[in-house]
Short mmCIF file of C-alpha atoms and ligand atoms in Angstrom, two decimals:
data_model
loop_
_atom_site.label_atom_id
_atom_site.label_comp_id
_atom_site.label_asym_id
_atom_site.label_seq_id
_atom_site.Cartn_x
_atom_site.Cartn_y
_atom_site.Cartn_z
CA MET S 14 -97.86 -140.64 55.44
CA SER S 15 -95.60 -137.79 54.54
CA GLY S 16 -93.50 -135.23 56.26
CA ARG S 17 -90.37 -133.21 55.84
CA LYS S 18 -88.14 -134.34 58.68
CA MET S 19 -85.70 -131.90 60.13
CA ARG S 20 -83.12 -132.24 62.73
CA PRO S 21 -84.18 -133.28 66.19
CA VAL S 22 -84.31 -130.78 69.02
CA VAL S 23 -82.63 -132.78 71.76
CA GLU S 24 -80.35 -135.70 71.46
CA SER S 25 -81.50 -137.89 74.27
CA LEU S 26 -84.78 -138.46 75.95
CA GLU S 27 -84.09 -140.16 79.31
CA GLY S 28 -84.42 -138.61 82.70
CA ARG S 29 -85.53 -135.17 83.81
CA ALA S 30 -84.56 -131.96 82.20
CA LEU S 31 -84.94 -128.51 83.57
CA LEU S 32 -84.03 -126.82 80.26
CA SER S 33 -82.90 -128.28 77.04
CA GLY S 34 -83.29 -128.03 73.35
CA LEU S 35 -84.15 -125.33 70.92
CA ILE S 36 -85.96 -122.21 72.12
CA MET S 37 -88.62 -120.77 69.94
CA THR S 38 -91.72 -118.71 70.19
CA ASP S 39 -95.02 -120.36 69.51
CA HIS S 40 -96.56 -117.41 67.82
CA ASP S 41 -94.58 -116.39 64.85
CA HIS S 42 -96.03 -113.47 62.94
CA SER S 43 -94.34 -114.11 59.62
CA GLY S 44 -97.50 -115.66 58.24
CA MET S 45 -97.64 -117.07 54.74
CA THR S 46 -100.44 -115.33 52.93
CA PRO S 47 -103.20 -117.43 51.26
CA ALA S 48 -105.34 -116.01 48.45
CA PRO S 49 -107.55 -113.16 49.71
CA ILE S 50 -111.21 -113.80 50.27
CA THR S 51 -112.99 -111.12 48.16
CA ALA S 52 -116.60 -112.26 48.32
CA PRO S 53 -118.65 -113.56 51.32
CA VAL S 54 -118.23 -117.25 51.84
CA PRO S 55 -121.46 -119.07 50.79
CA GLY S 56 -123.35 -120.63 53.65
CA THR S 57 -122.13 -118.16 56.22
CA GLY S 58 -124.06 -115.53 58.10
CA GLY S 59 -126.29 -114.97 61.10
CA HIS S 60 -125.34 -113.35 64.38
CA PHE S 61 -123.53 -114.54 67.43
CA ARG S 62 -125.95 -115.51 70.12
CA SER S 63 -124.98 -114.85 73.73
CA GLY S 64 -126.43 -116.47 76.78
CA LEU S 65 -126.45 -119.98 75.36
CA PRO S 66 -125.82 -122.70 78.03
CA PHE S 67 -122.17 -123.23 78.88
CA GLN S 68 -120.98 -126.41 77.27
CA ASP S 69 -117.71 -128.24 78.00
CA PRO S 70 -115.81 -129.23 74.87
CA PRO S 71 -116.37 -132.72 73.59
CA GLU S 72 -113.95 -135.21 75.14
CA TYR S 73 -111.83 -138.15 74.13
CA VAL S 74 -110.74 -140.17 77.13
CA SER S 75 -107.89 -142.71 77.16
CA GLN S 76 -108.90 -146.39 77.65
CA ASP S 77 -106.54 -148.92 79.18
CA GLY S 78 -103.63 -146.48 78.93
CA VAL S 79 -104.18 -145.47 75.31
CA LEU S 80 -105.96 -142.67 73.61
CA SER S 81 -106.40 -143.80 70.03
CA ILE S 82 -108.30 -141.34 67.83
CA THR S 83 -108.49 -139.82 64.38
CA LEU S 84 -108.38 -136.07 64.07
CA HIS S 85 -109.56 -134.70 60.76
CA VAL S 86 -108.25 -131.26 59.98
CA GLN S 87 -110.79 -129.48 57.77
CA GLU S 88 -111.74 -126.11 56.45
CA GLU S 89 -115.47 -125.92 56.99
CA VAL S 90 -118.40 -123.66 57.61
CA VAL S 91 -119.23 -124.34 61.25
CA ASN S 92 -121.71 -122.97 63.78
CA VAL S 93 -120.01 -120.68 66.28
CA SER S 94 -122.53 -119.55 68.85
CA GLY S 95 -125.36 -119.33 66.27
CA ARG S 96 -123.29 -117.78 63.50
CA ARG S 97 -122.11 -119.69 60.42
CA VAL S 98 -118.37 -119.08 59.93
CA LEU S 99 -115.66 -120.59 57.72
CA ALA S 100 -112.94 -121.88 60.05
CA LEU S 101 -110.20 -124.45 60.35
CA VAL S 102 -111.43 -127.20 62.71
CA TYR S 103 -110.66 -130.56 64.16
CA ASN S 104 -113.41 -133.17 63.55
CA GLY S 105 -115.98 -130.67 62.28
CA SER S 106 -116.36 -128.46 65.37
CA PHE S 107 -114.95 -125.02 66.15
CA THR S 108 -114.77 -126.23 69.77
CA ALA S 109 -111.89 -128.64 69.59
CA PRO S 110 -112.11 -131.84 71.62
CA THR S 111 -110.48 -132.07 75.03
CA LEU S 112 -108.04 -135.02 75.14
CA ARG S 113 -108.07 -136.66 78.57
CA LEU S 114 -105.22 -138.94 79.53
CA ARG S 115 -103.31 -139.98 82.66
CA PRO S 116 -99.58 -140.02 83.39
CA GLY S 117 -98.00 -143.02 81.69
CA ASP S 118 -100.62 -143.12 78.93
CA GLN S 119 -99.98 -143.08 75.19
CA PHE S 120 -101.50 -140.87 72.50
CA ARG S 121 -102.14 -142.59 69.20
CA ILE S 122 -103.45 -139.79 66.96
CA ASN S 123 -104.08 -140.36 63.29
CA LEU S 124 -103.94 -136.80 61.94
CA VAL S 125 -105.77 -136.59 58.64
CA ASN S 126 -105.02 -133.39 56.84
CA ASP S 127 -107.91 -132.54 54.57
CA LEU S 128 -106.54 -128.98 54.03
CA ASP S 129 -104.86 -127.67 50.87
CA GLU S 130 -101.89 -126.75 52.99
CA MET S 131 -99.63 -128.41 55.55
CA THR S 132 -100.36 -128.66 59.21
CA ASN S 133 -98.99 -130.66 62.22
CA LEU S 134 -99.55 -131.11 65.93
CA HIS S 135 -97.73 -129.87 68.95
CA PHE S 136 -98.53 -131.02 72.55
CA HIS S 137 -97.70 -127.94 74.50
CA GLY S 138 -96.25 -128.44 77.96
CA LEU S 139 -95.88 -132.26 77.92
CA HIS S 140 -92.49 -133.59 78.82
CA VAL S 141 -92.36 -136.06 75.92
CA SER S 142 -90.06 -136.93 73.02
CA PRO S 143 -89.76 -134.09 70.52
CA GLN S 144 -88.45 -136.56 67.87
CA GLY S 145 -89.70 -139.13 65.42
CA ASP S 146 -93.49 -139.53 65.39
CA SER S 147 -93.91 -137.90 68.83
CA ASP S 148 -94.16 -134.19 69.66
CA ASN S 149 -92.04 -133.35 66.63
CA ILE S 150 -92.89 -129.86 65.38
CA PHE S 151 -90.48 -130.30 62.42
CA LEU S 152 -92.83 -132.89 60.93
CA MET S 153 -94.98 -131.26 58.30
CA ILE S 154 -98.13 -133.18 57.37
CA GLU S 155 -98.61 -132.13 53.81
CA ALA S 156 -101.96 -131.30 52.23
CA HIS S 157 -104.31 -134.31 51.84
CA THR S 158 -102.01 -136.73 53.61
CA SER S 159 -102.27 -138.30 57.03
CA PHE S 160 -99.78 -139.11 59.83
CA GLN S 161 -99.89 -141.40 62.85
CA TYR S 162 -98.59 -139.66 65.99
CA VAL S 163 -97.46 -141.82 68.90
CA VAL S 164 -96.65 -139.83 72.10
CA ASN S 165 -95.67 -141.51 75.36
CA ILE S 166 -96.57 -139.47 78.44
CA PRO S 167 -94.11 -140.13 81.31
CA LEU S 168 -95.39 -141.47 84.59
CA ASP S 169 -94.21 -138.34 86.38
CA GLN S 170 -95.98 -135.92 84.00
CA PRO S 171 -97.54 -133.28 86.26
CA THR S 172 -101.31 -133.37 86.27
CA GLY S 173 -103.30 -130.43 84.98
CA THR S 174 -104.24 -128.57 81.86
CA TYR S 175 -102.22 -128.52 78.63
CA TRP S 176 -103.10 -127.74 75.04
CA TYR S 177 -102.44 -128.91 71.48
CA HIS S 178 -102.28 -126.91 68.32
CA SER S 179 -100.86 -126.61 64.86
CA HIS S 180 -97.20 -125.71 64.89
CA ALA S 181 -96.71 -125.73 61.13
CA HIS S 182 -94.04 -123.06 60.63
CA PRO S 183 -94.53 -120.41 59.30
CA ILE S 184 -98.32 -120.61 59.24
CA SER S 185 -98.92 -121.73 62.84
CA GLU S 186 -100.20 -118.34 63.96
CA MET S 187 -102.70 -118.27 61.15
CA GLN S 188 -103.81 -121.89 61.68
CA VAL S 189 -104.29 -121.38 65.42
CA PHE S 190 -106.07 -118.09 64.78
CA ASP S 191 -108.38 -119.91 62.37
CA GLY S 192 -109.23 -122.50 65.00
CA LEU S 193 -106.64 -125.27 65.21
CA SER S 194 -106.13 -125.56 68.96
CA GLY S 195 -107.67 -127.63 71.76
CA THR S 196 -107.16 -128.68 75.35
CA ILE S 197 -105.45 -131.62 76.98
CA ILE S 198 -106.15 -132.65 80.54
CA ILE S 199 -103.66 -134.94 82.26
CA GLY S 200 -105.88 -136.43 84.87
CA GLY S 201 -105.18 -136.93 88.55
CA LEU S 202 -105.18 -133.40 89.88
CA GLU S 203 -108.40 -133.98 91.75
CA ASP S 204 -106.78 -136.93 93.58
CA LYS S 205 -104.27 -134.51 95.06
CA LEU S 206 -107.04 -132.30 96.55
CA PRO S 207 -108.57 -132.79 100.00
CA PRO S 208 -111.06 -135.71 100.05
CA ALA S 209 -114.00 -133.34 100.36
CA LEU S 210 -113.17 -131.86 96.95
CA ARG S 211 -112.92 -135.07 94.99
CA GLY S 212 -115.84 -135.58 92.65
CA ILE S 213 -116.77 -131.93 92.45
CA THR S 214 -118.06 -130.40 89.22
CA GLN S 215 -115.24 -129.57 86.77
CA HIS S 216 -115.35 -127.40 83.69
CA VAL S 217 -112.95 -126.82 80.88
CA PHE S 218 -112.74 -123.20 79.59
CA GLN S 219 -111.19 -122.88 76.11
CA PHE S 220 -110.69 -119.13 75.51
CA LYS S 221 -110.47 -118.40 71.78
CA ASP S 222 -111.32 -115.32 69.76
CA LEU S 223 -112.27 -114.82 66.20
CA GLN S 224 -112.26 -111.89 63.76
CA VAL S 225 -114.78 -112.59 60.97
CA ARG S 226 -114.45 -110.98 57.51
CA ASP S 227 -116.92 -111.90 54.79
CA GLY S 228 -118.00 -114.96 56.66
CA ALA S 229 -114.52 -116.39 57.26
CA ILE S 230 -112.06 -116.05 60.09
CA ALA S 231 -109.44 -113.58 58.99
CA GLN S 232 -106.58 -115.54 57.32
CA GLN S 233 -104.15 -112.87 56.24
CA ASP S 234 -102.72 -109.68 57.63
CA ILE S 235 -103.86 -110.72 61.08
CA ASN S 236 -104.07 -107.68 63.29
CA SER S 237 -104.15 -108.97 66.86
CA ASP S 238 -105.11 -105.46 68.04
CA ALA S 239 -108.30 -105.39 65.89
CA PRO S 240 -111.76 -105.80 67.49
CA THR S 241 -112.42 -109.50 68.07
CA ASN S 242 -115.11 -111.82 69.30
CA ARG S 243 -114.29 -113.71 72.44
CA THR S 244 -115.60 -117.20 72.92
CA VAL S 245 -115.60 -119.77 75.70
CA ASN S 246 -115.75 -123.25 74.23
CA GLY S 247 -116.98 -121.72 71.04
CA ARG S 248 -119.83 -119.72 72.56
CA VAL S 249 -120.18 -116.03 73.12
CA VAL S 250 -120.89 -115.28 76.83
CA PRO S 251 -122.33 -118.68 77.64
CA ARG S 252 -124.37 -119.15 80.82
CA LEU S 253 -122.88 -121.27 83.57
CA THR S 254 -124.45 -122.26 86.95
CA ILE S 255 -123.10 -122.78 90.40
CA ALA S 256 -124.76 -123.09 93.80
CA PRO S 257 -124.05 -120.66 96.65
CA GLY S 258 -120.98 -122.00 98.44
CA GLU S 259 -120.42 -124.83 95.90
CA THR S 260 -116.77 -125.47 94.97
CA GLN S 261 -115.94 -126.14 91.33
CA LEU S 262 -112.70 -126.93 89.58
CA TRP S 263 -112.19 -124.84 86.48
CA HIS S 264 -109.54 -125.69 83.91
CA LEU S 265 -108.76 -122.41 82.26
CA ALA S 266 -106.76 -122.24 79.00
CA ASN S 267 -106.01 -119.42 76.61
CA ILE S 268 -105.66 -121.32 73.38
CA GLY S 269 -105.90 -118.33 71.10
CA ALA S 270 -103.06 -117.28 68.77
CA ASP S 271 -102.43 -113.74 70.00
CA ILE S 272 -104.58 -112.07 72.56
CA PHE S 273 -104.19 -111.82 76.28
CA ASP S 274 -106.93 -112.47 78.87
CA LYS S 275 -107.15 -110.83 82.31
CA LEU S 276 -109.87 -112.69 84.05
CA ARG S 277 -112.01 -111.42 86.81
CA TRP S 278 -115.19 -112.89 88.17
CA GLY S 279 -116.86 -110.10 90.17
CA ASN S 280 -115.33 -110.09 93.64
CA ARG S 281 -114.88 -113.81 93.83
CA PRO S 282 -111.29 -115.22 94.18
CA PHE S 283 -109.66 -117.85 92.00
CA THR S 284 -107.75 -120.31 94.11
CA ILE S 285 -104.84 -121.62 91.99
CA VAL S 286 -104.13 -125.33 92.35
CA ALA S 287 -102.09 -125.77 89.16
CA GLU S 288 -100.31 -123.39 86.81
CA ASP S 289 -99.31 -124.41 83.29
CA GLY S 290 -100.05 -128.00 84.14
CA ASN S 291 -97.95 -128.00 87.30
CA PRO S 292 -99.80 -128.58 90.64
CA VAL S 293 -98.58 -125.97 93.07
CA TRP S 294 -96.44 -126.24 96.18
CA ARG S 295 -98.17 -123.28 97.64
CA VAL S 296 -101.83 -122.48 96.98
CA THR S 297 -102.63 -118.78 96.33
CA SER S 298 -105.85 -116.93 95.72
CA THR S 299 -106.27 -113.97 93.45
CA LYS S 300 -109.15 -111.97 91.96
CA GLU S 301 -107.40 -111.35 88.68
CA LEU S 302 -105.63 -113.86 86.46
CA VAL S 303 -103.55 -112.86 83.44
CA LEU S 304 -103.42 -115.47 80.73
CA PRO S 305 -101.16 -114.68 77.77
CA PRO S 306 -101.64 -116.99 74.72
CA GLY S 307 -100.80 -120.54 75.80
CA LYS S 308 -101.39 -119.95 79.55
CA ARG S 309 -103.30 -122.36 81.73
CA PHE S 310 -104.54 -122.24 85.27
CA ASP S 311 -106.45 -124.87 87.22
CA VAL S 312 -108.48 -123.03 89.86
CA LEU S 313 -110.99 -123.73 92.52
CA VAL S 314 -113.88 -121.34 92.71
CA GLN S 315 -116.78 -121.07 95.14
CA GLY S 316 -120.28 -119.70 94.45
CA GLY S 317 -121.18 -116.54 96.24
CA HIS S 318 -124.60 -114.99 96.77
CA ARG S 319 -127.55 -115.94 94.55
CA GLY S 320 -127.79 -113.90 91.34
CA THR S 321 -126.07 -113.37 87.98
CA SER S 322 -122.51 -112.18 87.63
CA LEU S 323 -119.99 -111.89 84.83
CA LEU S 324 -116.70 -113.61 84.22
CA ARG S 325 -114.92 -110.86 82.31
CA THR S 326 -111.60 -110.15 80.75
CA LEU S 327 -110.38 -106.77 81.90
CA ALA S 328 -108.65 -104.13 79.76
CA TYR S 329 -105.03 -105.08 79.16
CA ASN S 330 -102.15 -103.30 77.46
CA THR S 331 -99.14 -105.35 76.26
CA GLY S 332 -96.91 -102.28 75.86
CA PRO S 333 -96.24 -99.37 73.45
CA ALA S 334 -95.39 -101.72 70.56
CA GLY S 335 -98.08 -104.14 71.58
CA ASP S 336 -101.86 -104.37 71.70
CA GLN S 337 -104.62 -102.95 73.88
CA TYR S 338 -107.53 -105.17 74.70
CA PRO S 339 -110.78 -103.79 76.04
CA THR S 340 -112.86 -105.17 78.94
CA ARG S 341 -115.20 -107.87 77.51
CA PRO S 342 -117.65 -110.26 79.06
CA LEU S 343 -116.64 -113.93 78.70
CA ALA S 344 -119.30 -115.87 80.57
CA GLN S 345 -122.40 -115.31 82.69
CA VAL S 346 -122.42 -117.12 86.01
CA VAL S 347 -125.80 -117.81 87.57
CA THR S 348 -125.53 -118.59 91.23
CA ARG S 349 -128.67 -120.46 92.27
CA GLY S 350 -130.11 -123.45 94.11
CA PRO S 351 -129.67 -124.72 97.70
CA ALA S 352 -126.69 -123.19 99.49
CA GLN S 353 -123.78 -125.41 100.37
CA ALA S 354 -121.31 -124.95 103.19
CA PRO S 355 -118.10 -123.82 101.49
CA ALA S 356 -115.46 -126.61 101.60
CA ALA S 357 -112.09 -125.91 103.13
CA LEU S 358 -109.52 -125.12 100.38
CA PRO S 359 -106.11 -126.73 100.31
CA THR S 360 -102.91 -124.77 101.08
CA GLN S 361 -100.60 -127.20 99.23
CA VAL S 362 -101.27 -129.62 96.41
CA VAL S 363 -97.86 -131.32 95.89
CA PRO S 364 -94.61 -131.26 97.95
CA VAL S 365 -91.98 -128.61 97.21
CA ASP S 366 -89.61 -129.63 94.37
CA ASP S 367 -87.33 -126.64 94.27
CA LEU S 368 -84.75 -126.60 91.43
CA SER S 369 -82.90 -123.48 92.77
CA ASN S 370 -80.61 -125.65 94.89
CA ASP S 371 -79.42 -127.70 91.92
CA LYS S 372 -75.88 -127.59 90.54
CA ILE S 373 -75.95 -125.21 87.57
CA ALA S 374 -74.52 -126.78 84.45
CA ALA S 375 -74.61 -123.63 82.34
CA THR S 376 -75.76 -120.02 82.36
CA ARG S 377 -77.26 -118.66 79.26
CA TYR S 378 -78.52 -115.20 78.26
CA ILE S 379 -81.57 -114.95 76.08
CA ASP S 380 -82.76 -111.66 74.64
CA PHE S 381 -86.07 -111.12 72.91
CA SER S 382 -86.32 -108.20 70.55
CA GLU S 383 -88.36 -107.08 67.59
CA ASP S 384 -88.37 -104.67 64.75
CA PRO S 385 -91.55 -102.68 65.30
CA LYS S 386 -91.60 -101.59 61.61
CA THR S 387 -91.47 -105.03 60.08
CA ASN S 388 -92.95 -106.93 63.07
CA GLN S 389 -90.10 -109.40 62.81
CA PHE S 390 -88.97 -111.07 66.04
CA TYR S 391 -85.41 -112.05 67.15
CA ILE S 392 -83.79 -114.12 69.85
CA ASN S 393 -80.21 -112.93 70.58
CA GLY S 394 -80.44 -110.92 67.37
CA VAL S 395 -81.26 -113.80 65.04
CA GLN S 396 -84.53 -115.01 63.60
CA PHE S 397 -85.87 -118.50 63.94
CA ASP S 398 -84.31 -120.90 61.42
CA PRO S 399 -85.66 -124.46 61.54
CA ASN S 400 -82.25 -125.72 60.28
CA VAL S 401 -80.32 -124.16 63.18
CA VAL S 402 -80.14 -125.49 66.75
CA ASN S 403 -79.54 -122.42 68.86
CA VAL S 404 -79.11 -124.11 72.22
CA ARG S 405 -77.81 -127.50 73.05
CA ALA S 406 -78.22 -128.67 76.63
CA LEU S 407 -77.69 -132.03 78.31
CA LEU S 408 -80.93 -133.68 79.38
CA GLY S 409 -81.21 -134.09 83.10
CA THR S 410 -79.03 -131.10 83.89
CA THR S 411 -80.13 -127.78 85.35
CA GLU S 412 -79.25 -124.48 83.74
CA GLU S 413 -79.74 -120.88 84.66
CA TRP S 414 -81.20 -118.73 81.95
CA VAL S 415 -81.37 -114.91 82.13
CA ILE S 416 -84.18 -113.68 79.92
CA THR S 417 -84.44 -110.08 78.79
CA ASN S 418 -87.07 -108.40 76.78
CA SER S 419 -85.57 -105.52 74.72
CA SER S 420 -88.80 -104.90 72.79
CA ARG S 421 -91.57 -102.56 73.76
CA GLU S 422 -94.21 -105.23 74.27
CA GLN S 423 -94.78 -108.23 76.46
CA HIS S 424 -93.94 -111.74 75.13
CA PRO S 425 -94.96 -114.96 76.61
CA PHE S 426 -92.43 -117.74 75.99
CA HIS S 427 -92.01 -121.41 76.76
CA ILE S 428 -89.55 -124.12 76.04
CA HIS S 429 -90.92 -127.11 74.20
CA VAL S 430 -91.11 -130.30 76.31
CA ASN S 431 -89.36 -128.69 79.36
CA ASP S 432 -90.57 -126.77 82.35
CA PHE S 433 -88.71 -123.99 84.17
CA GLN S 434 -88.85 -122.31 87.48
CA VAL S 435 -88.76 -118.56 87.85
CA LEU S 436 -86.11 -117.38 90.31
CA SER S 437 -86.41 -113.64 90.05
CA ILE S 438 -88.09 -110.88 88.06
CA ASN S 439 -86.13 -107.68 87.46
CA GLY S 440 -83.68 -108.79 90.16
CA VAL S 441 -86.35 -109.32 92.82
CA PRO S 442 -86.39 -112.93 93.95
CA THR S 443 -89.79 -114.59 93.53
CA THR S 444 -91.48 -117.00 95.90
CA PRO S 445 -92.01 -119.92 93.68
CA THR S 446 -95.29 -121.74 93.86
CA ALA S 447 -94.51 -124.32 91.17
CA PRO S 448 -92.35 -124.98 88.24
CA ARG S 449 -94.07 -123.46 85.28
CA THR S 450 -94.28 -123.50 81.49
CA PRO S 451 -95.99 -120.34 80.20
CU1 CU Y 501 -95.10 -125.47 72.88
#
């Protein structure tokens, strides 16, 4: 066991918080640069194969309230859709395992770091302790050491899709880019759906991309605007089947380091039942879903006419100082088999829990900016410093935060271990559908 312990983010862990703790971005771009790879990595090669069967990630499921596992972090040549690539992986697979637990369960994860550099774990979106051996991103698990994480999930943890990833500052972007991210499902969402929809087919979609240079995923000078290879559960345009009229529950997660997805499946709607792990108060349907890095949606979909269609990501531009992503296919959907009568879709999943009527304990102004020349990022004019607590809030209180983006590109943001509810965008009040954690 090892680890450089730094100061805790919040002081107390009881009760419900709207907003508290230290605000930080998940995707720092100040990457430490490892030695350049100058020759092709031995054992790599081949071509990506598309059209392989869609495969859900491997799963670890909690037993009797505990998910007790060992995660080995390794640098290995792995098979990614038929191509041999050097990547950073959990337990030997580019497709990281899905961790399935229920509210009130406990994670016991023995993280064994076989890398020559530090790493750690962050459980993105869970309302859990950010201290000690829990979701503590200030722990650094040094090279060739191990650490036992114990994370207690509260009984009122909203059910839906979350994710875990390396948060080893300042190399987290590089480690996530190289493969160190996976999905978490907090089970029970299906129990909140109409009885006719319980027991339907569910699929997890881990959206990740990789830029391969000389057989390895690019490790330095990451250019998030460069051409990249998009994968779903580690496969390039895998083939998924659905019957005409059949309803499936898809757990969608962008667990890449940098790029945005804008999903569209032909003319078929996505019916959103949870967003960022929060079941919705008001169900909406849309044909296009934007997923910045870290974003999750749980959606119901229904098969249309027989035939083959594409789940695609559409062209997306994050702004003049940002990136432009082209339209790319993500998965092939084959609609076949006996037609089913489409089930009635829900209009509400959980009762309204509106925070906008709460007493406001504090109002804060948070400004995101960047220096486009150096690609350095700032919050209220200062850079992230792990030794500085920028915001102290009392757990269980409700605060109002006004967020501005002074840069010329979009930024997703979230607050570790706490959700928030969007009240207005550019002064226009929003109709909230759920609390959310982008
Ligand atoms: Cu996070």
